[in-house]
Short mmCIF file of C-alpha atoms and ligand atoms in Angstrom, two decimals:
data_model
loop_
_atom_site.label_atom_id
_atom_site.label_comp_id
_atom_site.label_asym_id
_atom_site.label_seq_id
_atom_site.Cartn_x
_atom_site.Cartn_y
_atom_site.Cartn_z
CA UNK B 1 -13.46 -16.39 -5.21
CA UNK B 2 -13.66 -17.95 -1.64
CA UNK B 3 -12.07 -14.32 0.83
CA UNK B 4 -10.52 -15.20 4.13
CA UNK B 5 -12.38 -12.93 6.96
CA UNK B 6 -9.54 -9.99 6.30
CA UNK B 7 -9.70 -10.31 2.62
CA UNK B 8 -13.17 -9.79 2.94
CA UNK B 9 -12.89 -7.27 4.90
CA UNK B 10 -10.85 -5.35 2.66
CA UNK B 11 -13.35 -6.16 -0.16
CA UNK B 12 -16.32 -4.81 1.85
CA UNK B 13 -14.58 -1.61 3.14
CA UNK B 14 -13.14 -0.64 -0.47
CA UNK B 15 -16.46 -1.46 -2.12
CA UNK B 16 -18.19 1.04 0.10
CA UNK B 17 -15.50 3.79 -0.56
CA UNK B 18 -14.14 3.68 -3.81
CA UNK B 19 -15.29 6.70 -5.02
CA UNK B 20 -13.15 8.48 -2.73
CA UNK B 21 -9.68 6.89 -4.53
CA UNK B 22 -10.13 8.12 -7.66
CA UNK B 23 -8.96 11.99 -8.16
CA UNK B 24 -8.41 14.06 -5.54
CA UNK B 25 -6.75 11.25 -3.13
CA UNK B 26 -3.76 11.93 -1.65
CA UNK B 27 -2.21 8.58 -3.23
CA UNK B 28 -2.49 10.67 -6.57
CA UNK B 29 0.67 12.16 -5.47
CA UNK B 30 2.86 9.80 -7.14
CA UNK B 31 6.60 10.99 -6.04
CA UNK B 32 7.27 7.74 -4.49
CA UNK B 33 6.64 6.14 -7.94
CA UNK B 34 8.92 8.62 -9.64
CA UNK B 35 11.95 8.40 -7.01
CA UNK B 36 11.89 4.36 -6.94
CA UNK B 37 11.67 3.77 -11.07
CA UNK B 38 15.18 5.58 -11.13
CA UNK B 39 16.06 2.00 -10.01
CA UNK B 40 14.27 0.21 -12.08
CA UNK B 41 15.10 0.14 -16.35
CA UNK B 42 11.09 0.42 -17.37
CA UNK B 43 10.74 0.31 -21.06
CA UNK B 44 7.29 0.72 -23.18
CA UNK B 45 5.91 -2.74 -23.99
CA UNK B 46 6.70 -4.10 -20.24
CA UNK B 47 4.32 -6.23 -19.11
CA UNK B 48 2.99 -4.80 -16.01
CA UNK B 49 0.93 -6.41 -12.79
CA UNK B 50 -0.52 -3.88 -10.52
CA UNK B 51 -1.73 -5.57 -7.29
CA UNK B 52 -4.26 -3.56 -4.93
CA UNK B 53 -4.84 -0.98 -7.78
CA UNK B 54 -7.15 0.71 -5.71
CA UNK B 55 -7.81 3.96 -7.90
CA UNK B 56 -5.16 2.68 -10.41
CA UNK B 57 -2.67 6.12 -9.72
CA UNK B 58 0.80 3.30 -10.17
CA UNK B 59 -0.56 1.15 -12.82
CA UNK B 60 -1.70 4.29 -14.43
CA UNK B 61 1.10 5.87 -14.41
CA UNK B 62 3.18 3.19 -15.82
CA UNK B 63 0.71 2.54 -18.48
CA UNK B 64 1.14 6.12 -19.57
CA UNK B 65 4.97 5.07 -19.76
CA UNK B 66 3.74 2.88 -22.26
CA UNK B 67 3.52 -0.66 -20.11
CA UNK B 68 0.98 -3.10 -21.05
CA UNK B 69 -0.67 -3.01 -17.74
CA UNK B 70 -2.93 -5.44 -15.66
CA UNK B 71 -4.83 -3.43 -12.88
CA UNK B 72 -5.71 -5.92 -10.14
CA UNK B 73 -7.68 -6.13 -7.08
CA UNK B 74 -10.12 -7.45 -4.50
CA UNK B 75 -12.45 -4.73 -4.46
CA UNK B 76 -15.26 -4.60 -7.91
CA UNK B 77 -15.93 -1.41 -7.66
CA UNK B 78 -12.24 -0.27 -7.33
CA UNK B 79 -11.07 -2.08 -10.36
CA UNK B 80 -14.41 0.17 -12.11
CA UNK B 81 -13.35 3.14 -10.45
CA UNK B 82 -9.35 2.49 -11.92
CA UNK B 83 -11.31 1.72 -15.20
CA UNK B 84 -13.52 4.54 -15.88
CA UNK B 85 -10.08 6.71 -15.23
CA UNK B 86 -8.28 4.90 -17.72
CA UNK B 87 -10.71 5.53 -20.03
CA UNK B 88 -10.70 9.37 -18.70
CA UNK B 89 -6.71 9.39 -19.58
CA UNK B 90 -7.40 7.47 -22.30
CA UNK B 91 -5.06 4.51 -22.02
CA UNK B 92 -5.67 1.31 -22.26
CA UNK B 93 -5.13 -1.34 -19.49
CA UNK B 94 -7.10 -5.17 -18.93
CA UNK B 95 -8.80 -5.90 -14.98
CA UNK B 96 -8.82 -8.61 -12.69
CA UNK B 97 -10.40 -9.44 -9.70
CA UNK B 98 -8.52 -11.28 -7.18
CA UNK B 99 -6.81 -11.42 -3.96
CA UNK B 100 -2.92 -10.75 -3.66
CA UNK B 101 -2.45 -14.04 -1.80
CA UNK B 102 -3.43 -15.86 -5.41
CA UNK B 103 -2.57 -14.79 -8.41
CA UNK B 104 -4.62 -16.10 -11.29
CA UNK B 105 -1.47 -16.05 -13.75
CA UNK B 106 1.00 -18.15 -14.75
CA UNK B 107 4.76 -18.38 -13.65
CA UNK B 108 7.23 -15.93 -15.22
CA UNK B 109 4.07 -13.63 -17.02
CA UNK B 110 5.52 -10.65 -15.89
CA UNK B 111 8.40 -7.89 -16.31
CA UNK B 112 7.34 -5.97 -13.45
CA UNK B 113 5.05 -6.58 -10.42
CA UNK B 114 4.16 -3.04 -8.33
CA UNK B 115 1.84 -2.85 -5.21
CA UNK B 116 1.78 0.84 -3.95
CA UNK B 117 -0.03 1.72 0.19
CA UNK B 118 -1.90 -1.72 0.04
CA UNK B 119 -0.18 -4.91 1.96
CA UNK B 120 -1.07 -3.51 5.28
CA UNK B 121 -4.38 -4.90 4.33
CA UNK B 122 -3.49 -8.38 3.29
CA UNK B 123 -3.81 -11.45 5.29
CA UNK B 124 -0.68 -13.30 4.14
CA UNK B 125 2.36 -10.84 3.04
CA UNK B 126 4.40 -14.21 2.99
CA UNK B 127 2.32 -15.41 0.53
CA UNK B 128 1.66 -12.45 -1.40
CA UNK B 129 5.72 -12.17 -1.99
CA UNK B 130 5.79 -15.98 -2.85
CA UNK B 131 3.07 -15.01 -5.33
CA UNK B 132 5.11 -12.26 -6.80
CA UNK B 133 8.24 -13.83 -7.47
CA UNK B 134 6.25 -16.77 -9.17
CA UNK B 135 4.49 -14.48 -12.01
CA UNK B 136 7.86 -12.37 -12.24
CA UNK B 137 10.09 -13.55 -15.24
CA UNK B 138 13.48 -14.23 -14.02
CA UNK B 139 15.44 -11.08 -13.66
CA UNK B 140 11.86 -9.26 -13.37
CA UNK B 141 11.04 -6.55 -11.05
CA UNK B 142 9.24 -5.75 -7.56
CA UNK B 143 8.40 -2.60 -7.05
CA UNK B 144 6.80 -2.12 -3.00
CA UNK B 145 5.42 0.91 -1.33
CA UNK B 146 3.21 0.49 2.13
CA UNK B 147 3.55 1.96 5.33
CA UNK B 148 5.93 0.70 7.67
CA UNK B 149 7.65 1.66 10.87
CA UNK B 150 11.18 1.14 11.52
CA UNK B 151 12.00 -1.49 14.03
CA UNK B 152 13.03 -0.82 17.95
CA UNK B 153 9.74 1.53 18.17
CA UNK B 154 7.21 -0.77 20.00
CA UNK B 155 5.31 1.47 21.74
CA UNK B 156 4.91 3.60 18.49
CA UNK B 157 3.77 0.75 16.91
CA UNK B 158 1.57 -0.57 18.89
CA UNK B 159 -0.33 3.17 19.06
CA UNK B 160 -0.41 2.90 15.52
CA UNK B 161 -1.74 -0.38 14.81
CA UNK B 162 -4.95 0.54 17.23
CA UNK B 163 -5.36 4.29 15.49
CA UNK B 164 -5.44 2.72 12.20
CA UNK B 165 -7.48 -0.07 13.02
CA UNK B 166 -10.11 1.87 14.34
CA UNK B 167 -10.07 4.41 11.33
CA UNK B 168 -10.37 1.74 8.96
CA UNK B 169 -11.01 -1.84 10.68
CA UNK B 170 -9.57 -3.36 7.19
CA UNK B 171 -6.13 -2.40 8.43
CA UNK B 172 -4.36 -5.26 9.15
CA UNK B 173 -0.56 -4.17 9.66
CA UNK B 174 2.26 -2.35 9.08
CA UNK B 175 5.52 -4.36 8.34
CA UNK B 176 9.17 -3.39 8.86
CA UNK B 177 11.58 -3.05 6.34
CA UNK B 178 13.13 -6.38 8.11
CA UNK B 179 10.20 -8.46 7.47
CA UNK B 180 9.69 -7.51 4.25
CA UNK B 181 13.40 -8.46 3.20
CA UNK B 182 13.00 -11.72 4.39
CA UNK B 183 10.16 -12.56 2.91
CA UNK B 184 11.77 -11.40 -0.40
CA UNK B 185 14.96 -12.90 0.17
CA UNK B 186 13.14 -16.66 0.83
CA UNK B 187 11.15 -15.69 -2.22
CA UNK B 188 13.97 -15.65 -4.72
CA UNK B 189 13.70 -12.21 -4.82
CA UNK B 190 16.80 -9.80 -4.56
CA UNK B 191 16.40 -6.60 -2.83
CA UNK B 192 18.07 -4.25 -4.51
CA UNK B 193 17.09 -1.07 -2.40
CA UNK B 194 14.66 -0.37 0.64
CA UNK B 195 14.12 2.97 2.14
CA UNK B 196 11.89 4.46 4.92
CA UNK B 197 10.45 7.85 3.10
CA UNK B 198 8.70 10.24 5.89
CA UNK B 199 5.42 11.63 4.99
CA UNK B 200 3.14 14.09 6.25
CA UNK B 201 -0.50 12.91 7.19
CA UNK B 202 -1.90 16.64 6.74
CA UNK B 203 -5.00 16.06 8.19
CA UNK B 204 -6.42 13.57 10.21
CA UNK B 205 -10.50 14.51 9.76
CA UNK B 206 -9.77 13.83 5.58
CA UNK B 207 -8.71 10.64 6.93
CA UNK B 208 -11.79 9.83 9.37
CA UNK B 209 -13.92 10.87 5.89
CA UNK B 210 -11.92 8.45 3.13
CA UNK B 211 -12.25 5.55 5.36
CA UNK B 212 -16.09 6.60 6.89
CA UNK B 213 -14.47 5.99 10.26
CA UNK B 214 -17.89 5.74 12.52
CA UNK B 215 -18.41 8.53 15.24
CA UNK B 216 -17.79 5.21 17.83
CA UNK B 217 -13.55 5.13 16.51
CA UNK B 218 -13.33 8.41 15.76
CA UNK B 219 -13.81 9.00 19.46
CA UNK B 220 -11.47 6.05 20.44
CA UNK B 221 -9.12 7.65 18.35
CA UNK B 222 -9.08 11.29 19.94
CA UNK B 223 -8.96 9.42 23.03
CA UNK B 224 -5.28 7.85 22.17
CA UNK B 225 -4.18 11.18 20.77
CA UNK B 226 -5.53 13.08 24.14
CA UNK B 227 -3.71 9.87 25.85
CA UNK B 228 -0.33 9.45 24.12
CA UNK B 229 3.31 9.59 25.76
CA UNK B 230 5.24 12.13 25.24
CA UNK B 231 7.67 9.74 23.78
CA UNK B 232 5.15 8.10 21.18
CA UNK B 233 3.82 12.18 20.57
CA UNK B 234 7.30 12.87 19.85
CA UNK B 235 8.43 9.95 17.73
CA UNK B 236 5.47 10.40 15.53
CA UNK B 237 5.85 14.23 15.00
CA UNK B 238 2.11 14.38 16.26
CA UNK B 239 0.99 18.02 16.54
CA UNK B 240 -1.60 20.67 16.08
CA UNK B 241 -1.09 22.70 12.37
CA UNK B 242 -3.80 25.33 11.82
CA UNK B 243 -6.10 23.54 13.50
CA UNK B 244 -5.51 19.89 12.11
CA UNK B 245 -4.12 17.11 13.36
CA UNK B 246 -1.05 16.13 11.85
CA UNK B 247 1.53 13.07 11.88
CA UNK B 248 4.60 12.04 10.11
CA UNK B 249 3.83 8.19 8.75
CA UNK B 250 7.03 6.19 7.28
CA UNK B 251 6.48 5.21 4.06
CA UNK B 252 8.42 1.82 2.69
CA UNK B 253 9.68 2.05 -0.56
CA UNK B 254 11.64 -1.16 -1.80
CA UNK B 255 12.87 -2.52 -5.51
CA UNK B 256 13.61 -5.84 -5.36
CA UNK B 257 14.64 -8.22 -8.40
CA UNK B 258 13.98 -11.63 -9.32
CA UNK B 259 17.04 -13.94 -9.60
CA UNK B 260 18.12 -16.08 -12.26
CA UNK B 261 19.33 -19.21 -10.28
CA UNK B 262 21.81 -17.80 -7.92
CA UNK B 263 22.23 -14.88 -9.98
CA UNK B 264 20.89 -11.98 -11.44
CA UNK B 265 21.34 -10.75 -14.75
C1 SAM C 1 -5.21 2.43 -0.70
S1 SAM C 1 -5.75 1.41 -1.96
C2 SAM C 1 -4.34 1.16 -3.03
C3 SAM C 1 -3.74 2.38 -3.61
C4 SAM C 1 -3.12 2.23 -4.99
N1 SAM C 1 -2.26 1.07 -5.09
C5 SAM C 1 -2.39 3.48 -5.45
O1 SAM C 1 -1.21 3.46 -5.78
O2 SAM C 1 -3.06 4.53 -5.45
C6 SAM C 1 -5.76 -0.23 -1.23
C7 SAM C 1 -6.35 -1.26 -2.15
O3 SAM C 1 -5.96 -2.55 -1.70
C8 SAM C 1 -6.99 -3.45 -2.05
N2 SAM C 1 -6.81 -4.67 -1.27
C9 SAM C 1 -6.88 -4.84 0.05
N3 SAM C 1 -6.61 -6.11 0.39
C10 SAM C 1 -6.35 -6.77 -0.76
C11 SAM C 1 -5.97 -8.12 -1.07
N4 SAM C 1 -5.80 -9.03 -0.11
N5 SAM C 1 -5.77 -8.43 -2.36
C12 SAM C 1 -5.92 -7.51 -3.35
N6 SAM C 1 -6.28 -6.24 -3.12
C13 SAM C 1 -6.48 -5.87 -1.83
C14 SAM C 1 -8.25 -2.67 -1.71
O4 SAM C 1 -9.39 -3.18 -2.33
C15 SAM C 1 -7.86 -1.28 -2.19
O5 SAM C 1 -8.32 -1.05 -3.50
#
């Protein structure tokens, strides 16, 4: 599997810290998954792509729904680390290793395609989204959750995009709501819903430690937050709790559906 230089990235970083994924993570939290399958008709027997598993919590949760679930990713020793807790729950779900920018499956395999807090890492969103809507059967759907910002906050952004780069250098972006319906929408795919969901970042050292952030960017990082505008400090809800540092993130959560020519059904 030949990586492009952020794929590989990705790959490396993920490898090195996949036991921290697992139980315990934050991401195990799974009332974004909840909220958005009110808009989506999941029955048992769907058949179920999980892009950027990570430590499986969506595609294990839908398997427990009783999907018949693929668990993908870049990272070995994630797709292990979704595995063994699988096992743990005991449900059963296949692996694959590739990269969300090339699906090794055929067109129209799949009933549902979800990828939950991963595209910020990927190289090619465009591509990823082309990919989707090619292994979704017509009428299949796309469930999406990443971080995002909304549009119109540049400076914001642009704060952002360095913090989380130097946290974890396999950040690639965030992507607004905007781009993200575009893509779709050139895909074939309808959006049905999109929504920006706040959410707390309780504390930015457990942060620094699920990434290993070196001592170098943690420093770089203190730096910005000693540095920041007021306006930027405000818009992100950046404060001082009990002596953590705390954020509010924005949290994209879209459903979007594959057409059937022009229409749905
Ligand atoms: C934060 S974890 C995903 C969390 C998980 N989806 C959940 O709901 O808990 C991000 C995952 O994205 C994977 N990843 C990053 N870039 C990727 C790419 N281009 N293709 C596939 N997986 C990728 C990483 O290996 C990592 O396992």
């Amino acid at each position: 599997m030949k990586l492009d230089p952020i794929q590989a990235a990705s790959a490396a970083q993920f490898d090195k810290q996949s036991q921290h994924y697992g139980k315990g993570h934050i991401l195990e939290q799974t009332a974004d998954i909840e909220g958005a399958l009110q808009h989506i008709p999941l029955a048992a027997g769907w058949r179920v792509l999980d892009v950027a598993t990570g430590g499986g919590h969506t595609g294990l949760l839908l398997a427990a729904r009783g999907c018949d679930v693929t668990l993908g990713d870049i990272s070995t020793k994630m797709l292990e680390r979704a595995a063994l807790l699988a096992a743990e729950r005991g449900l059963r779900v296949a692996t694959r290793e590739f990269p969300a920018e090339a699906m090794p499956f055929g067109a129209g395999e799949f009933d549902l395609v979800s990828c939950r807090v991963a595209p910020h890492h990927f190289s090619d969103p465009e591509k990823f989204i082309r990919e989707v809507a090619r292994v979704l059967r017509p009428g299949g759907y796309f469930l999406l959750i990443d971080g995002s910002i909304e549009a119109g906050q540049p400076e914001a952004e642009a704060w952002l995009h360095q913090v989380e780069k130097w946290r974890d250098p396999s950040h690639h972006r965030f992507w607004n709501d905007a781009m993200w319906r575009g893509w779709c929408d050139a895909a074939g795919l309808a959006v049905l819903c999109s929504e920006l969901q706040p959410m707390k970042q309780p504390d930015l050292e457990w942060y620094f430690g699920a990434a290993a952030t070196s001592l170098e960017n943690r420093a770089k990082v203190w730096e910005a937050i000693r540095t920041v505008t007021p306006d930027v400090k405000k818009f992100m809800r950046l404060d001082e709790e009990d002596g953590k540092t705390v954020w509010w993130r924005q949290r994209l959560v879209l459903v979007a559906r594959k057409g059937i020519g022009r229409d749905l059904i």
